[in-house]
Structure formats: structure tokens, C-alpha cells
CSV table of N, CA and C in Angstrom, one decimal:
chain,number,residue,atom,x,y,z
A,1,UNK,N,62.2,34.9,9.4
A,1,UNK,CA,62.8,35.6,8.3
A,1,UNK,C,61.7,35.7,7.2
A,2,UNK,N,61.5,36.9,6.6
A,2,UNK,CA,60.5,37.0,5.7
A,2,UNK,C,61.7,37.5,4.3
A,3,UNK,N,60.6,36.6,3.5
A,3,UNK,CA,61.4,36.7,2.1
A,3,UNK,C,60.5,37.6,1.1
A,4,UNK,N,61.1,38.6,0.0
A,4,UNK,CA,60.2,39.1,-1.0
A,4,UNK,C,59.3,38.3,-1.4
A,5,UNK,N,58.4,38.9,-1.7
A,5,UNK,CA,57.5,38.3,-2.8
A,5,UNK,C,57.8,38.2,-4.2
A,6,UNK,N,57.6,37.0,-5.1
A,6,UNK,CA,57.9,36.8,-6.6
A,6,UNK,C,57.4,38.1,-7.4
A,7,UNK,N,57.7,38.5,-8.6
A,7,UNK,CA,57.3,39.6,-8.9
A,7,UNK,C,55.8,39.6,-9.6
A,8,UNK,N,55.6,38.5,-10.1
A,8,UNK,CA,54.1,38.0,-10.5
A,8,UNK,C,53.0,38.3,-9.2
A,9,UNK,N,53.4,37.5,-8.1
A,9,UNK,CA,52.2,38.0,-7.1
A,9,UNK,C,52.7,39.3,-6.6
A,10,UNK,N,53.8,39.7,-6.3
A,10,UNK,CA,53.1,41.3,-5.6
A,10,UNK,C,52.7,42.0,-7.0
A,11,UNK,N,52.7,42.0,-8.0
A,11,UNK,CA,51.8,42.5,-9.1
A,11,UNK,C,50.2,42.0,-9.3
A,12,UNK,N,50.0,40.8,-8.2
A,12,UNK,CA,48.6,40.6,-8.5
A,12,UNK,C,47.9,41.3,-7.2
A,13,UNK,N,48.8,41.3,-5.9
A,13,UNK,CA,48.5,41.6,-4.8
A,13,UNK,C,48.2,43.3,-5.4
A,14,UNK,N,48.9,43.8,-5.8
A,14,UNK,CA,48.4,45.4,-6.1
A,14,UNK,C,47.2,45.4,-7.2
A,15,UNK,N,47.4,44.7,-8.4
A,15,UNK,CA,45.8,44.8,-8.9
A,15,UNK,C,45.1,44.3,-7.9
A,16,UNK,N,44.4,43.3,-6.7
A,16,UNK,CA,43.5,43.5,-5.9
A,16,UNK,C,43.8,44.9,-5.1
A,17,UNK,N,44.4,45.2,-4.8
A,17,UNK,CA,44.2,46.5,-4.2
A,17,UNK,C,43.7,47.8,-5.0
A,18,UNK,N,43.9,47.7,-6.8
A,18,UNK,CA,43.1,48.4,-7.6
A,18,UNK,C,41.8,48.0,-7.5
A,19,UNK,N,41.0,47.0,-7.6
A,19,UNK,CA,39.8,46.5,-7.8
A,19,UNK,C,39.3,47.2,-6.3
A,20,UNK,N,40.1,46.6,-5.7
A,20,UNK,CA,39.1,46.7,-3.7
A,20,UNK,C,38.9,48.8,-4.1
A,21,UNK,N,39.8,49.4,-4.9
A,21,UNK,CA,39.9,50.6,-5.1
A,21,UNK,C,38.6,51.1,-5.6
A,22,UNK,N,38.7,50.1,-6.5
A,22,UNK,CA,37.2,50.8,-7.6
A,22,UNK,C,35.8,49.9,-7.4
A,23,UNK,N,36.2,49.9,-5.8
A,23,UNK,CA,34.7,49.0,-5.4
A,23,UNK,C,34.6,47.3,-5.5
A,24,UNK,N,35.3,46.7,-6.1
A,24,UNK,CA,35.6,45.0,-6.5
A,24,UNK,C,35.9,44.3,-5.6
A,25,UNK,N,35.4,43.3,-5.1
A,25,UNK,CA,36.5,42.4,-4.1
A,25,UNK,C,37.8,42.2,-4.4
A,26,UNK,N,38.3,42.7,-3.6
A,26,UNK,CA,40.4,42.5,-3.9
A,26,UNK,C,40.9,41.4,-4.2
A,27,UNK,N,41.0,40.9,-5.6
A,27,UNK,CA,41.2,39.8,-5.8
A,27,UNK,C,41.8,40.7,-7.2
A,28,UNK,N,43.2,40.0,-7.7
A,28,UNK,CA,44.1,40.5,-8.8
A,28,UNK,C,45.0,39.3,-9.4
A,29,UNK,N,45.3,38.8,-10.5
A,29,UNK,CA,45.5,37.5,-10.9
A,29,UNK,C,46.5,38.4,-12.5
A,30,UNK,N,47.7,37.2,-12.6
A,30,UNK,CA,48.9,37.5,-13.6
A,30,UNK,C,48.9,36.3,-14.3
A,31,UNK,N,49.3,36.1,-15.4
A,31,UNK,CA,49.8,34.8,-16.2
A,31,UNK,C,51.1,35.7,-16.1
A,32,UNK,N,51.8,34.4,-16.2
A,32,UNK,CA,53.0,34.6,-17.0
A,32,UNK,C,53.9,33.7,-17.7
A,33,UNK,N,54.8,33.5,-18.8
A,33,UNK,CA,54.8,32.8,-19.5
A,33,UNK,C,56.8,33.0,-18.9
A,34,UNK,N,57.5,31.5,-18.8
A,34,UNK,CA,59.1,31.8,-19.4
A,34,UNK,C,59.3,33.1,-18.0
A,35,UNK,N,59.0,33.3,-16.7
A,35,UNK,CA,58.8,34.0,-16.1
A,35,UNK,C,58.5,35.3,-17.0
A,36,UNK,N,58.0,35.5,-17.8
A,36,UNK,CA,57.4,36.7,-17.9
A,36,UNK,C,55.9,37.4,-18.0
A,37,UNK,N,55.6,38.3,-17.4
A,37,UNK,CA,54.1,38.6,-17.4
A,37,UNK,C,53.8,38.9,-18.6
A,38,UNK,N,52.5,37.7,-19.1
A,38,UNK,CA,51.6,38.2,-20.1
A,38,UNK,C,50.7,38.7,-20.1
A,39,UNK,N,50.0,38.9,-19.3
A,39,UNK,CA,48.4,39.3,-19.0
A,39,UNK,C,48.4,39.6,-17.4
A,40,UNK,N,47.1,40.7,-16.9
A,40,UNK,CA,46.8,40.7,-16.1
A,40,UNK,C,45.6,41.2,-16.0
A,41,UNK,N,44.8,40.8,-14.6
A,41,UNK,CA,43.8,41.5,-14.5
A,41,UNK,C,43.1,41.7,-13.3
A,42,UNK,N,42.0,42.1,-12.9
A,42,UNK,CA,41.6,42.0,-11.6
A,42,UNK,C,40.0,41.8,-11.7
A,43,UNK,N,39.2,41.7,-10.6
A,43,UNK,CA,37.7,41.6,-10.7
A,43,UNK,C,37.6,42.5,-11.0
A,44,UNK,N,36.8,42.7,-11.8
A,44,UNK,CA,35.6,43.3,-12.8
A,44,UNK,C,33.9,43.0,-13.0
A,45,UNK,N,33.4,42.5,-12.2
A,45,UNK,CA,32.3,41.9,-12.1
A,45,UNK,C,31.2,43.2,-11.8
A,46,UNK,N,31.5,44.1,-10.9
A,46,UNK,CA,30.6,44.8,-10.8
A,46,UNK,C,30.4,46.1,-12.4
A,47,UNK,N,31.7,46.5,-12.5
A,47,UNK,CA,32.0,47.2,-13.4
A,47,UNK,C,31.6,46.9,-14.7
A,48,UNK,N,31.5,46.0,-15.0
A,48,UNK,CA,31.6,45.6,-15.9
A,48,UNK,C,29.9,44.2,-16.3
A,49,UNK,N,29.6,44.7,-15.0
A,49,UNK,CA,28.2,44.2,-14.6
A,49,UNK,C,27.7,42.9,-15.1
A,50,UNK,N,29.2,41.8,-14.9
A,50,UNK,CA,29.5,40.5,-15.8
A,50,UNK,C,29.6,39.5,-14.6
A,51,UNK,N,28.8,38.6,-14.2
A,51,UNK,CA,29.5,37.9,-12.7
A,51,UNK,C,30.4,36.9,-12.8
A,52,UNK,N,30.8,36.6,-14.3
A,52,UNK,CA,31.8,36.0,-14.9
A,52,UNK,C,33.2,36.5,-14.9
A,53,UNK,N,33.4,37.9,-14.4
A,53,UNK,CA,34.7,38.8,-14.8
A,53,UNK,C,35.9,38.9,-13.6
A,54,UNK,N,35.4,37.4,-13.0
A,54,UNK,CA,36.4,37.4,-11.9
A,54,UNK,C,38.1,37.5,-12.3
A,55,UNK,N,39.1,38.0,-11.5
A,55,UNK,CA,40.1,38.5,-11.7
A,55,UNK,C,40.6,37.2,-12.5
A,56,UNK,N,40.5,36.2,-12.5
A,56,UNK,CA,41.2,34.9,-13.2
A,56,UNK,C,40.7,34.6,-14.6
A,57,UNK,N,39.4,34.7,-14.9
A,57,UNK,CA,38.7,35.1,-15.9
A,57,UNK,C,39.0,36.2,-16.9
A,58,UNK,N,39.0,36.7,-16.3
A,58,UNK,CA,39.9,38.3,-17.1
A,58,UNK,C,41.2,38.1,-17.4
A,59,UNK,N,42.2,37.4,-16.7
A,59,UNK,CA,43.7,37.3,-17.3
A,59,UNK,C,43.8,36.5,-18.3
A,60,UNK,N,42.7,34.9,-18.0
A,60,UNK,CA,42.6,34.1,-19.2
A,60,UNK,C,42.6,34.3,-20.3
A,61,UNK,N,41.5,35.4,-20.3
A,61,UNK,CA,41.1,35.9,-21.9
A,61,UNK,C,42.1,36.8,-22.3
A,62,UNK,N,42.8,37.3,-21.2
A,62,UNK,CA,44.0,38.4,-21.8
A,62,UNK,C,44.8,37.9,-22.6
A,63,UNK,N,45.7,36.6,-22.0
A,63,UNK,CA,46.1,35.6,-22.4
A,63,UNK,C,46.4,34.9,-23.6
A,64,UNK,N,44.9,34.3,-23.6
A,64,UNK,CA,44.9,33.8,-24.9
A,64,UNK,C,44.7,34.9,-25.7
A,65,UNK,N,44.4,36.0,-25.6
A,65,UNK,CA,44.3,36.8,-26.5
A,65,UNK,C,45.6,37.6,-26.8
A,66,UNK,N,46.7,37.3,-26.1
A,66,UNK,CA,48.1,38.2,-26.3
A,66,UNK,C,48.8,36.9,-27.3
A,67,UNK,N,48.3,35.8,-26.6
A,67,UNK,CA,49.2,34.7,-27.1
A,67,UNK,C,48.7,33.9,-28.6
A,68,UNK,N,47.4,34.6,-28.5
A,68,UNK,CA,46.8,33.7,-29.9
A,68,UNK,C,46.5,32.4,-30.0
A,69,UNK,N,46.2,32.0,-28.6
A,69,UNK,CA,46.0,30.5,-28.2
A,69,UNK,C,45.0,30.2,-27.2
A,70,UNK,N,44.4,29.1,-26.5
A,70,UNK,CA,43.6,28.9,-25.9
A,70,UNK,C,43.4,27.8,-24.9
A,71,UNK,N,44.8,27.5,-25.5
A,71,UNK,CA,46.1,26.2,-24.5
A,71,UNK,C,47.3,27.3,-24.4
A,72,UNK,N,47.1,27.9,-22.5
A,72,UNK,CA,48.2,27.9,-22.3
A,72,UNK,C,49.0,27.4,-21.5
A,73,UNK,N,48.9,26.1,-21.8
A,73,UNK,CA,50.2,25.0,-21.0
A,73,UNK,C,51.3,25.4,-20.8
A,74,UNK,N,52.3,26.4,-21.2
A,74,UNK,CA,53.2,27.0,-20.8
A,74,UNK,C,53.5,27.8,-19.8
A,75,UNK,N,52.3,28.4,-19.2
A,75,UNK,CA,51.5,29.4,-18.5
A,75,UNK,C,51.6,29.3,-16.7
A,76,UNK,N,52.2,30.2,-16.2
A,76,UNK,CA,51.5,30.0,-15.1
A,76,UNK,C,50.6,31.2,-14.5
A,77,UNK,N,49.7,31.2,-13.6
A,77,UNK,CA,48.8,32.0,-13.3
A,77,UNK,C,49.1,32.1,-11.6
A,78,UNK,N,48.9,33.6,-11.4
A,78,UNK,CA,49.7,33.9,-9.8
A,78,UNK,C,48.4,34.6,-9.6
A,79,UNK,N,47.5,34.6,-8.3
A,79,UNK,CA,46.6,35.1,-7.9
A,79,UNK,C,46.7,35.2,-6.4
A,80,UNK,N,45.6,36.4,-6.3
A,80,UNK,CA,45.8,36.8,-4.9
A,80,UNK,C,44.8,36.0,-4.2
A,81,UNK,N,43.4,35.0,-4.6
A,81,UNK,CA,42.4,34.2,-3.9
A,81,UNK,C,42.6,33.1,-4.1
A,82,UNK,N,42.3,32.0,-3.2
A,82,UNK,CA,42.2,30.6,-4.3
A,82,UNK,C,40.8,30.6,-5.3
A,83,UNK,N,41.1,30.6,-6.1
A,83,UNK,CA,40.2,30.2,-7.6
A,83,UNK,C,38.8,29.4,-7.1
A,84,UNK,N,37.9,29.6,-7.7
A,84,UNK,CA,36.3,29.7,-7.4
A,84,UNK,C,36.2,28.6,-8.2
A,85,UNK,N,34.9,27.5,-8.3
A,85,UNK,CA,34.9,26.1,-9.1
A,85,UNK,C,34.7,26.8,-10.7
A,86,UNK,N,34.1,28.0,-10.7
A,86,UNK,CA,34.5,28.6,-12.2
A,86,UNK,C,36.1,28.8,-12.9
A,87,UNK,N,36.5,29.5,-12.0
A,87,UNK,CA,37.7,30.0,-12.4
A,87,UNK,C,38.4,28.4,-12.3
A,88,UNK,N,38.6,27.5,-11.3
A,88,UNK,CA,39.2,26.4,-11.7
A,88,UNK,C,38.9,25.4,-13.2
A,89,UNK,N,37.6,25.7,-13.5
A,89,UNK,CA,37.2,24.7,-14.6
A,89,UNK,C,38.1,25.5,-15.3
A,90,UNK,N,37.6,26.7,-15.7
A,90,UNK,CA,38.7,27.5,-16.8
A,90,UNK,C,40.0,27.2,-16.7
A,91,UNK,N,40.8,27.5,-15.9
A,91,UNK,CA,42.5,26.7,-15.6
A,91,UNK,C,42.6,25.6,-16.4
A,92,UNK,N,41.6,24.3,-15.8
A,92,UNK,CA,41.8,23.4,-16.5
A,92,UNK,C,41.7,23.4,-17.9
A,93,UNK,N,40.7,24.0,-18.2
A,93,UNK,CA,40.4,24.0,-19.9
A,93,UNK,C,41.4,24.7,-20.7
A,94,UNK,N,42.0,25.8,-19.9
A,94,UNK,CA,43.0,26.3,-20.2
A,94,UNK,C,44.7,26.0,-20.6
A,95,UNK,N,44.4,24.7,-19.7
A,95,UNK,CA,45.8,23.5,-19.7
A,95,UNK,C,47.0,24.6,-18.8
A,96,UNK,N,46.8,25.4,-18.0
A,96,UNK,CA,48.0,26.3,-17.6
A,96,UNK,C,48.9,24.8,-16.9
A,97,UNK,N,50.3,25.2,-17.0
A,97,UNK,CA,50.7,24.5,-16.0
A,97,UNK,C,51.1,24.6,-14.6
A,98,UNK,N,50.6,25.7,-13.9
A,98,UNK,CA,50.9,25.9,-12.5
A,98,UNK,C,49.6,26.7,-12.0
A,99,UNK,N,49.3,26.8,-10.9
A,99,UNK,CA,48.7,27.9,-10.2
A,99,UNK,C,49.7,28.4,-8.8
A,100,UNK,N,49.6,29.6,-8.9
A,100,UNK,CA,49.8,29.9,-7.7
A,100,UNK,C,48.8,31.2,-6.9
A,101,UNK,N,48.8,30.7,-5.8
A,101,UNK,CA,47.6,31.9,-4.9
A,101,UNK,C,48.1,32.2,-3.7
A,102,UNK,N,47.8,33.2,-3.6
A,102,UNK,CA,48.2,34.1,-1.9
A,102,UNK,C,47.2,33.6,-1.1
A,103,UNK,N,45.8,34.2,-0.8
A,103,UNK,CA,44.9,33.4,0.2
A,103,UNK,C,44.0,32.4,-0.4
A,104,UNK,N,44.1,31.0,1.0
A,104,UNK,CA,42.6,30.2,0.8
A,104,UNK,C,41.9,31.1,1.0
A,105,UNK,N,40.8,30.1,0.2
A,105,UNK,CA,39.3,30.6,0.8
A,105,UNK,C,37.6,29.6,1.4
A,106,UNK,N,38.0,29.5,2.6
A,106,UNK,CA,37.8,28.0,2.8
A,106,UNK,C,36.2,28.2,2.3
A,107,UNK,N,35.5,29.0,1.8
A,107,UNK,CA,33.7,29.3,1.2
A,107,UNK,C,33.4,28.6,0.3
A,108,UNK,N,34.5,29.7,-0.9
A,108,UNK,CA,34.1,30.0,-1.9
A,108,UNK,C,35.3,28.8,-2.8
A,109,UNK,N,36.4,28.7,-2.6
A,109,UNK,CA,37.4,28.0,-3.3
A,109,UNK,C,37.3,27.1,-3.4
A,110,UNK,N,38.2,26.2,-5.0
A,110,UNK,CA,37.5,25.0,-5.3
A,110,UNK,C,38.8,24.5,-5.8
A,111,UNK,N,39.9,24.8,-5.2
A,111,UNK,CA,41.3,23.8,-5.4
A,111,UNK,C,41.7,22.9,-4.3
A,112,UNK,N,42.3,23.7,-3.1
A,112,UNK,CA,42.4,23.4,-1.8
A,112,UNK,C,41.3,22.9,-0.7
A,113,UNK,N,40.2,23.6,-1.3
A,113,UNK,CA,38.4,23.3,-0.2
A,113,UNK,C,37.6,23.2,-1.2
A,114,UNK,N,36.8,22.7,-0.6
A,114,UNK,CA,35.4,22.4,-1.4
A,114,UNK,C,35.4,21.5,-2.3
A,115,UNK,N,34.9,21.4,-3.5
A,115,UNK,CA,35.2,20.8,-4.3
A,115,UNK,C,36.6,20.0,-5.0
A,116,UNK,N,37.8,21.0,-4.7
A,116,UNK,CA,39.1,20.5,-5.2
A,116,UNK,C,39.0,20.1,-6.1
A,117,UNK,N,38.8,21.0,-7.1
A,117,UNK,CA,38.4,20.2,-8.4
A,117,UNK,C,39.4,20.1,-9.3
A,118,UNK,N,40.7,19.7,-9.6
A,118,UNK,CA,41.7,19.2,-9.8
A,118,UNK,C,41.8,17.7,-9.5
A,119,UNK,N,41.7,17.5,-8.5
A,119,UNK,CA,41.2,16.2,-7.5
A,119,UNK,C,40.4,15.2,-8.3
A,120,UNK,N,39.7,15.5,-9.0
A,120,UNK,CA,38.2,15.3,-9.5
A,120,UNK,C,38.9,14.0,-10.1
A,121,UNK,N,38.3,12.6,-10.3
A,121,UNK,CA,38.2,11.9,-11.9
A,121,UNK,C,38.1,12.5,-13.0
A,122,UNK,N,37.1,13.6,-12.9
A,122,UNK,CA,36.5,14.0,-14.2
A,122,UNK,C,37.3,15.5,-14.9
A,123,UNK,N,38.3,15.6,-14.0
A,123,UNK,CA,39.1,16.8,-14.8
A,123,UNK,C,40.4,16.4,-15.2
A,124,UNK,N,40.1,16.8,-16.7
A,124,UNK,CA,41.5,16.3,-17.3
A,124,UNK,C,42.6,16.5,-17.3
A,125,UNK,N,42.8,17.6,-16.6
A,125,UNK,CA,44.4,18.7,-16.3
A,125,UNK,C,44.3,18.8,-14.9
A,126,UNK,N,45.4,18.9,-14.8
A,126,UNK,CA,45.9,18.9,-13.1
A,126,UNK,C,47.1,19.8,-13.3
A,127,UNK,N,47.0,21.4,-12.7
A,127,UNK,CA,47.9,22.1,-12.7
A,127,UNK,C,49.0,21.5,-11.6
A,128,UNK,N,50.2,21.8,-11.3
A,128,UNK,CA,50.5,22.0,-10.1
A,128,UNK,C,50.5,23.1,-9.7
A,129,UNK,N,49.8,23.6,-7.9
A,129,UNK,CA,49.3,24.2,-7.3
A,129,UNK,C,50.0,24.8,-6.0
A,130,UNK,N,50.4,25.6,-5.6
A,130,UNK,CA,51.0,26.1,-4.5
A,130,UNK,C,50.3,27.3,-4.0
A,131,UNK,N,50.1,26.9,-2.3
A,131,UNK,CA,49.4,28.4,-2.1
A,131,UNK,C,50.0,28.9,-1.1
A,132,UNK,N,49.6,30.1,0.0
A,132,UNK,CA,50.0,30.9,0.7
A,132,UNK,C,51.5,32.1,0.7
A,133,UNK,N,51.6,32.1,-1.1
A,133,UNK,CA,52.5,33.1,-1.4
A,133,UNK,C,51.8,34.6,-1.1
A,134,UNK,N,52.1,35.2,-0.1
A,134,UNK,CA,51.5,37.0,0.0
A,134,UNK,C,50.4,36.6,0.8
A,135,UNK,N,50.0,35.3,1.6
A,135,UNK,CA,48.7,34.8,2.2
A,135,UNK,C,48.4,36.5,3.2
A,136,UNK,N,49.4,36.5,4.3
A,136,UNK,CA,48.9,37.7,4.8
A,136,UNK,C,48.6,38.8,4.6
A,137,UNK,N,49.1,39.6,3.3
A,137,UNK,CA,49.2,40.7,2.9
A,137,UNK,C,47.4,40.6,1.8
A,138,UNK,N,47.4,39.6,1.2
A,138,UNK,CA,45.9,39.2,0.7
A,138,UNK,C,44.5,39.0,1.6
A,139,UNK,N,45.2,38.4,2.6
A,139,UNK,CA,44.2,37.9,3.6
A,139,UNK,C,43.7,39.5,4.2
A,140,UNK,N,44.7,40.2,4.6
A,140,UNK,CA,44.4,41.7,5.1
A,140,UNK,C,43.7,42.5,4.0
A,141,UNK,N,44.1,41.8,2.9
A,141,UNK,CA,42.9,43.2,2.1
A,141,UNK,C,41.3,42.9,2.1
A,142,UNK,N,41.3,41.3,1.9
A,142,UNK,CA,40.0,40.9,2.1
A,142,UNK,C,39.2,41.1,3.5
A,143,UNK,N,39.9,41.1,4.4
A,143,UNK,CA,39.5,41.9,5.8
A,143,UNK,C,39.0,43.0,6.0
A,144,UNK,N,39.8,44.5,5.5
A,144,UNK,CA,39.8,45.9,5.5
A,144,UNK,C,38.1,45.7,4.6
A,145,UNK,N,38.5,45.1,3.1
A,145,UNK,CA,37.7,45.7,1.9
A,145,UNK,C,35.9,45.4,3.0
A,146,UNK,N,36.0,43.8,3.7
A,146,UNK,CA,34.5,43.6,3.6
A,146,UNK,C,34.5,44.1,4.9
A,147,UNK,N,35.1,44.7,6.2
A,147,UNK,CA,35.3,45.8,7.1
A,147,UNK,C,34.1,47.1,6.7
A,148,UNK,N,34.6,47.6,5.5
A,148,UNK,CA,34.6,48.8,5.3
A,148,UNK,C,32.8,48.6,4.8
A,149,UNK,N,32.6,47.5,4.5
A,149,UNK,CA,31.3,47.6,3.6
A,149,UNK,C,30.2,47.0,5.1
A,150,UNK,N,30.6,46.8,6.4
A,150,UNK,CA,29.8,46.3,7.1
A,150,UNK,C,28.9,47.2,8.4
């Protein structure tokens, strides 16, 4: 039995399918505050010729920038990858209180693999974390997008 998706990730699942659109790795990422969406964004890295402008990076700053803050502990964050050791340090610094993601990424990801940096002694916030919301529908874009480029 397959259930909808929350409306935070299939909103992030379609911004990665705008980015994979305009050339970007398909990766698309939502805050939302009180279930409501505050911010969204997607990779921007080529575009924007920033290799910092990962889709998590970009909602952060949306974020704090809607909210006028730079702790958003009230915050949760829905993404379509698991989060890169960048994009996790930012989370933490950010104090969100949840992550949620559609696909691991057993490479590049630094919550569930690799590093797990949440895990760490040395990080002072620990979101709580849940993943494989939209896993297959994310995992297929990342398929098609680097398909298409081979």
C-alpha cells in the first residue's frame, strides 16, 4: 500500500526536478515552520557559479531571511538527498529541529553515511532525522539526470 507524500517533500521532489530542468543535480529542499512552508530552494551551484548553492544552502538562507533569524529551531527541513558534511554543519548551526530526506546517498552524505555528523562529539545539535520519504521517486531522478549526461 503506498501512501501520499507530505506536502513539504513532494514540493521539494518537484523543485529537484526544476534544477535537474535547468541543468542542476536534482536535489530540491523546503523548511517549514508549524507545518507551514517558509522557504524553498533547489541547487543552484552551476547557475549561480557558487559550489556552496546546494539546494539546503539556499533554503537556509531563505529562511533566515523570511524569518529574521538564524536559529531556526522551530524549523523543519524536507529534502530530496541526504545532506552533504556542508549542508549538515549548516543544519546544525542552524539549530533546525528535524531533517527529513527522500534519498541516501551512500558517497556524498554526511548524516546516515560517512561522516554522520550529527553523531559526532563535536556537534552541538542533533536534529531528529528521518529518511526514505519519496526515496524512489528521488532516487529515479538522480538516475535519469546522471543517465542523460553519460
Amino acid at each position: 500500500m503506498s501512501f501520499p507524500l507530505p506536502l513539504p517533500m513532494r514540493r521539494a521532489l518537484d523543485l529537484a526536478a526544476e534544477a535537474a530542468a535547468a541543468g542542476e543535480v536534482p536535489v530540491g529542499a523546503v523548511i517549514t515552520r508549524n507545518g507551514a512552508i517558509v522557504a524553498e530552494g533547489r541547487n543552484r551551484m552551476r547557475e549561480g557559479h557558487d559550489p556552496t548553492a546546494h539546494a539546503e544552502m539556499v533554503v537556509l538562507r531563505a529562511a533566515a531571511e523570511v524569518l529574521g533569524t538564524s536559529r531556526l529551531d522551530e524549523c523543519s527541513l524536507w529534502v530530496s538527498l541526504e545532506p552533504c558534511a556542508m549542508c549538515a554543519g549548516a543544519i546544525a548551526l542552524a539549530r533546525l529541529k528535524e531533517v527529513r530526506f527522500a534519498a541516501e546517498d551512500p558517497k556524498g552524505g554526511a548524516v546516515v553515511n560517512g561522516p554522520r555528523l550529527f553523531g559526532q562529539p563535536t556537534c552541538h545539535h542533533r536534529p531528529d532525522v528521518l529518511g526514505g520519504i519519496g526515496e524512489e521517486e528521488a532516487a529515479a531522478q538522480l538516475r535519469r539526470f546522471f543517465a542523460e549526461r553519460r
